[in-house]
Amino acid sequence: MVADPEEFDMNDLAQLPAEIDDHLAIFCMATYGEGDPTDNAAEFYQMLIDQELDLSNLNFCVFALGNKTYEHYNATGRYVNKRLIELGAKCIHPMGEGDDDANMEDDFITWKDEMWPKVCEFFGLDATGQDINMRQYSLTELTNPDPNKTFTGEITRLKSHLPDKQRPPFDAKNPFMSRVLVNRELHKGGGRNCLHIELDITDSKIRYDAGDHVAVYSCNNPELVEGLCSMLGKDPDTVFMLTNLDEFSSKRSPFPCPCSYRTALSHYVDITSPPRTHVLKEFIQYASDEKDREQLVLMTSTTDEGRAAYQEWVVKSARTVSHVLEDLPSCRPPLDYLCELLPRLQARYYSISSSPKEHPSSVHVTAVVLQYETLTKRINKGVATNWLMARQPTQDQQYTVPIFVRKSQFRLPIKSEVPVVMIGPGTGIAPFRGFLQERDVAFKRGMFSPRLTYCNISY
């Protein structure tokens, strides 16, 4: 089994060997922030710290995901691997490490190709099998869908975005629909936009500290959604379902279903990131032109030439899935399969640029709007910042944004008299604005709070 901490009761790990003789638990553990586990792994991670489980009969492997530019590179995966061994579990293959600053997918493929022969040897299996393309979900298109049972962008529960359905606590699975109070452009002229946004958290029971992050669920550009549907010959308003072929799986569908193709591509599917090699590999069977097929085969190979071709043609050229299909015109995979293959559209995290001591009922965001020209002369736009920029409240038009707050370890010293030097070397002033507000409040209360801020500002 592949163990997802969010889908399984990890306390059952000790019972797994008794239930499945030839078992293998594979943990893919990502690290973020100051060496912290991701939200869906936090409970499992804490359980490993707190409990002394007997895992002497558990077989496992770990692949850690991180970024070498951060101080605590792959700290979560390394701890999980070490702790499982301490609890008696048997590591079938050495832990793999993926570096997102290089090519994490290549790191995983290299580790996987070395891991499976070891696994087969351990279980006495033949390791000479061939790759088989198998779909995980079956498609059903609904002719008369019930609007009351059709998702329109909710993260989990139907109609959870409606005001009368909002219930705390608010988190990644239950975001708060925050009203946009202020959306102001900070740059007067120049070649780029920078936004100051204030989000209302009144009556939400959301609490935050200066230095925390606010997560925003945004939507893909409607023009990109329409273009992809048109290219693949689908009516964007057709309602469909993807149902897991494994009836015992706890994950019934890759995202909330049923929904329309428009909803799936707008709210649930990442259509703007460069597609990974495993996605391109699935495209091969749908390319009717020999040259298009050869290009896909090359880019999905594990040779140095293939990796270089993928980096140059996809990554460096910042091609999205739409760009790939535009430039390989004979390749037309089914849209529902594309929805299955592509990753989920993730929340975007922003450093909160306010202090609750000065703004207890609102969260502030300071963000540069991403837009750039690619090597193919296309214009790519950041998903969330461009979506937020369009949400300009007026007297006649109000907007809401799905948000939740993620705690951070980035904090001011507890004692306000401790001097602080804040340096933003081109990485943004957002969290320091919140810290400055904290110190201003302390100063107004008669506390001496020396601070000095350096930042790199573009004009």
PDB file of C-alpha atoms in Angstrom, residues 162-295:
ATOM      1  CA  LEU A 162     -22.682  29.733   1.029  1.00  0.00           C
ATOM      2  CA  PRO A 163     -22.884  32.150   4.006  1.00  0.00           C
ATOM      3  CA  ASP A 164     -25.393  30.027   5.942  1.00  0.00           C
ATOM      4  CA  LYS A 165     -23.225  26.913   5.483  1.00  0.00           C
ATOM      5  CA  GLN A 166     -19.964  28.422   6.794  1.00  0.00           C
ATOM      6  CA  ARG A 167     -18.874  26.758  10.036  1.00  0.00           C
ATOM      7  CA  PRO A 168     -15.596  27.159  11.963  1.00  0.00           C
ATOM      8  CA  PRO A 169     -12.914  25.988  12.405  1.00  0.00           C
ATOM      9  CA  PHE A 170     -11.608  27.076   9.018  1.00  0.00           C
ATOM     10  CA  ASP A 171      -8.699  25.215   7.464  1.00  0.00           C
ATOM     11  CA  ALA A 172      -7.463  23.709   4.189  1.00  0.00           C
ATOM     12  CA  LYS A 173     -10.578  21.525   3.873  1.00  0.00           C
ATOM     13  CA  ASN A 174     -12.980  24.170   5.092  1.00  0.00           C
ATOM     14  CA  PRO A 175     -11.862  27.623   3.911  1.00  0.00           C
ATOM     15  CA  PHE A 176     -13.526  30.823   5.048  1.00  0.00           C
ATOM     16  CA  MET A 177     -15.206  32.931   2.373  1.00  0.00           C
ATOM     17  CA  SER A 178     -13.575  36.257   3.197  1.00  0.00           C
ATOM     18  CA  ARG A 179     -14.933  39.506   1.797  1.00  0.00           C
ATOM     19  CA  VAL A 180     -12.407  41.705  -0.021  1.00  0.00           C
ATOM     20  CA  LEU A 181     -12.412  45.024   1.849  1.00  0.00           C
ATOM     21  CA  VAL A 182      -9.583  46.789   0.009  1.00  0.00           C
ATOM     22  CA  ASN A 183      -7.757  45.971  -3.227  1.00  0.00           C
ATOM     23  CA  ARG A 184      -5.326  48.773  -3.999  1.00  0.00           C
ATOM     24  CA  GLU A 185      -2.543  49.104  -6.566  1.00  0.00           C
ATOM     25  CA  LEU A 186       0.735  50.139  -4.910  1.00  0.00           C
ATOM     26  CA  HIS A 187       2.802  50.844  -8.023  1.00  0.00           C
ATOM     27  CA  LYS A 188       2.056  54.132  -9.739  1.00  0.00           C
ATOM     28  CA  GLY A 189       3.007  53.367 -13.317  1.00  0.00           C
ATOM     29  CA  GLY A 190       5.922  51.111 -14.197  1.00  0.00           C
ATOM     30  CA  GLY A 191       5.994  47.686 -15.743  1.00  0.00           C
ATOM     31  CA  ARG A 192       4.366  45.592 -13.027  1.00  0.00           C
ATOM     32  CA  ASN A 193       1.558  45.559 -10.500  1.00  0.00           C
ATOM     33  CA  CYS A 194       1.771  45.186  -6.741  1.00  0.00           C
ATOM     34  CA  LEU A 195      -1.390  44.748  -4.696  1.00  0.00           C
ATOM     35  CA  HIS A 196      -2.365  45.703  -1.171  1.00  0.00           C
ATOM     36  CA  ILE A 197      -5.380  43.569  -0.244  1.00  0.00           C
ATOM     37  CA  GLU A 198      -7.383  43.537   2.978  1.00  0.00           C
ATOM     38  CA  LEU A 199      -9.516  40.463   3.700  1.00  0.00           C
ATOM     39  CA  ASP A 200     -12.319  40.525   6.253  1.00  0.00           C
ATOM     40  CA  ILE A 201     -12.230  37.843   8.985  1.00  0.00           C
ATOM     41  CA  THR A 202     -14.997  39.306  11.166  1.00  0.00           C
ATOM     42  CA  ASP A 203     -17.014  36.600  13.007  1.00  0.00           C
ATOM     43  CA  SER A 204     -14.826  33.834  11.533  1.00  0.00           C
ATOM     44  CA  LYS A 205     -13.007  33.036  14.804  1.00  0.00           C
ATOM     45  CA  ILE A 206      -9.808  33.036  12.724  1.00  0.00           C
ATOM     46  CA  ARG A 207      -6.811  34.072  14.816  1.00  0.00           C
ATOM     47  CA  TYR A 208      -3.440  34.992  13.389  1.00  0.00           C
ATOM     48  CA  ASP A 209      -0.066  36.400  14.422  1.00  0.00           C
ATOM     49  CA  ALA A 210       2.318  38.642  12.530  1.00  0.00           C
ATOM     50  CA  GLY A 211       4.536  36.322  10.470  1.00  0.00           C
ATOM     51  CA  ASP A 212       1.806  33.769   9.701  1.00  0.00           C
ATOM     52  CA  HIS A 213       0.648  32.891   6.183  1.00  0.00           C
ATOM     53  CA  VAL A 214      -2.758  33.258   4.606  1.00  0.00           C
ATOM     54  CA  ALA A 215      -3.685  30.625   2.027  1.00  0.00           C
ATOM     55  CA  VAL A 216      -5.848  31.649  -0.919  1.00  0.00           C
ATOM     56  CA  TYR A 217      -7.807  29.284  -3.172  1.00  0.00           C
ATOM     57  CA  SER A 218      -7.962  30.933  -6.591  1.00  0.00           C
ATOM     58  CA  CYS A 219      -9.273  30.031 -10.061  1.00  0.00           C
ATOM     59  CA  ASN A 220      -7.636  29.505 -13.423  1.00  0.00           C
ATOM     60  CA  ASN A 221      -8.059  32.089 -16.175  1.00  0.00           C
ATOM     61  CA  PRO A 222     -11.462  31.544 -17.900  1.00  0.00           C
ATOM     62  CA  GLU A 223      -9.852  32.043 -21.327  1.00  0.00           C
ATOM     63  CA  LEU A 224      -7.428  29.178 -20.664  1.00  0.00           C
ATOM     64  CA  VAL A 225     -10.311  26.962 -19.522  1.00  0.00           C
ATOM     65  CA  GLU A 226     -12.400  27.735 -22.606  1.00  0.00           C
ATOM     66  CA  GLY A 227      -9.398  27.227 -24.884  1.00  0.00           C
ATOM     67  CA  LEU A 228      -8.551  23.818 -23.449  1.00  0.00           C
ATOM     68  CA  CYS A 229     -12.158  22.618 -23.735  1.00  0.00           C
ATOM     69  CA  SER A 230     -12.343  23.856 -27.326  1.00  0.00           C
ATOM     70  CA  MET A 231      -9.035  22.236 -28.256  1.00  0.00           C
ATOM     71  CA  LEU A 232     -10.178  18.865 -26.912  1.00  0.00           C
ATOM     72  CA  GLY A 233     -13.702  19.123 -28.307  1.00  0.00           C
ATOM     73  CA  LYS A 234     -15.734  19.295 -25.102  1.00  0.00           C
ATOM     74  CA  ASP A 235     -18.613  21.497 -24.039  1.00  0.00           C
ATOM     75  CA  PRO A 236     -17.267  23.121 -20.844  1.00  0.00           C
ATOM     76  CA  ASP A 237     -20.693  22.968 -19.210  1.00  0.00           C
ATOM     77  CA  THR A 238     -21.042  19.181 -19.545  1.00  0.00           C
ATOM     78  CA  VAL A 239     -21.336  17.671 -16.054  1.00  0.00           C
ATOM     79  CA  PHE A 240     -19.293  14.535 -15.431  1.00  0.00           C
ATOM     80  CA  MET A 241     -18.071  12.175 -12.737  1.00  0.00           C
ATOM     81  CA  LEU A 242     -14.763  10.383 -12.282  1.00  0.00           C
ATOM     82  CA  THR A 243     -15.200   7.302 -10.095  1.00  0.00           C
ATOM     83  CA  ASN A 244     -12.318   5.293  -8.645  1.00  0.00           C
ATOM     84  CA  LEU A 245     -12.083   1.829 -10.207  1.00  0.00           C
ATOM     85  CA  ASP A 246     -10.839   0.530  -6.853  1.00  0.00           C
ATOM     86  CA  GLU A 247     -14.060   0.231  -4.873  1.00  0.00           C
ATOM     87  CA  PHE A 248     -12.106  -0.127  -1.621  1.00  0.00           C
ATOM     88  CA  SER A 249     -10.170   3.115  -2.050  1.00  0.00           C
ATOM     89  CA  SER A 250     -11.026   5.937   0.340  1.00  0.00           C
ATOM     90  CA  LYS A 251     -10.404   8.399  -2.493  1.00  0.00           C
ATOM     91  CA  ARG A 252     -13.529   8.103  -4.633  1.00  0.00           C
ATOM     92  CA  SER A 253     -12.575  10.794  -7.148  1.00  0.00           C
ATOM     93  CA  PRO A 254      -9.558  13.040  -7.841  1.00  0.00           C
ATOM     94  CA  PHE A 255     -11.597  16.130  -6.922  1.00  0.00           C
ATOM     95  CA  PRO A 256     -15.202  16.900  -5.903  1.00  0.00           C
ATOM     96  CA  CYS A 257     -17.615  15.232  -8.346  1.00  0.00           C
ATOM     97  CA  PRO A 258     -19.949  15.542 -10.128  1.00  0.00           C
ATOM     98  CA  CYS A 259     -19.015  18.895 -11.632  1.00  0.00           C
ATOM     99  CA  SER A 260     -18.757  20.498 -15.052  1.00  0.00           C
ATOM    100  CA  TYR A 261     -15.560  20.488 -17.088  1.00  0.00           C
ATOM    101  CA  ARG A 262     -15.542  24.253 -16.608  1.00  0.00           C
ATOM    102  CA  THR A 263     -15.609  23.856 -12.824  1.00  0.00           C
ATOM    103  CA  ALA A 264     -12.940  21.139 -12.837  1.00  0.00           C
ATOM    104  CA  LEU A 265     -10.545  23.167 -14.987  1.00  0.00           C
ATOM    105  CA  SER A 266     -11.306  26.425 -13.168  1.00  0.00           C
ATOM    106  CA  HIS A 267     -11.180  25.293  -9.531  1.00  0.00           C
ATOM    107  CA  TYR A 268      -9.658  21.845  -9.187  1.00  0.00           C
ATOM    108  CA  VAL A 269      -7.016  21.108 -11.847  1.00  0.00           C
ATOM    109  CA  ASP A 270      -3.615  22.764 -12.285  1.00  0.00           C
ATOM    110  CA  ILE A 271      -3.503  23.685 -15.980  1.00  0.00           C
ATOM    111  CA  THR A 272      -0.729  26.301 -15.827  1.00  0.00           C
ATOM    112  CA  SER A 273       2.287  24.454 -14.394  1.00  0.00           C
ATOM    113  CA  PRO A 274       4.649  22.705 -16.829  1.00  0.00           C
ATOM    114  CA  PRO A 275       3.322  19.129 -17.158  1.00  0.00           C
ATOM    115  CA  ARG A 276       5.494  16.444 -15.569  1.00  0.00           C
ATOM    116  CA  THR A 277       7.096  13.689 -17.612  1.00  0.00           C
ATOM    117  CA  HIS A 278       4.602  11.054 -16.425  1.00  0.00           C
ATOM    118  CA  VAL A 279       1.810  13.161 -17.955  1.00  0.00           C
ATOM    119  CA  LEU A 280       3.682  13.509 -21.250  1.00  0.00           C
ATOM    120  CA  LYS A 281       4.281   9.762 -21.226  1.00  0.00           C
ATOM    121  CA  GLU A 282       0.521   9.175 -21.175  1.00  0.00           C
ATOM    122  CA  PHE A 283       0.154  11.604 -24.103  1.00  0.00           C
ATOM    123  CA  ILE A 284       2.221   9.333 -26.377  1.00  0.00           C
ATOM    124  CA  GLN A 285      -0.688   6.982 -27.073  1.00  0.00           C
ATOM    125  CA  TYR A 286      -2.825   9.923 -28.262  1.00  0.00           C
ATOM    126  CA  ALA A 287      -0.292  11.402 -30.715  1.00  0.00           C
ATOM    127  CA  SER A 288      -1.117  10.322 -34.286  1.00  0.00           C
ATOM    128  CA  ASP A 289       1.817  12.100 -35.949  1.00  0.00           C
ATOM    129  CA  GLU A 290       5.147  10.258 -35.859  1.00  0.00           C
ATOM    130  CA  LYS A 291       7.189  13.405 -35.138  1.00  0.00           C
ATOM    131  CA  ASP A 292       4.934  14.409 -32.269  1.00  0.00           C
ATOM    132  CA  ARG A 293       5.156  10.899 -30.856  1.00  0.00           C
ATOM    133  CA  GLU A 294       8.953  10.818 -31.173  1.00  0.00           C
ATOM    134  CA  GLN A 295       9.217  14.146 -29.359  1.00  0.00           C
TER     135      GLN A 295
END
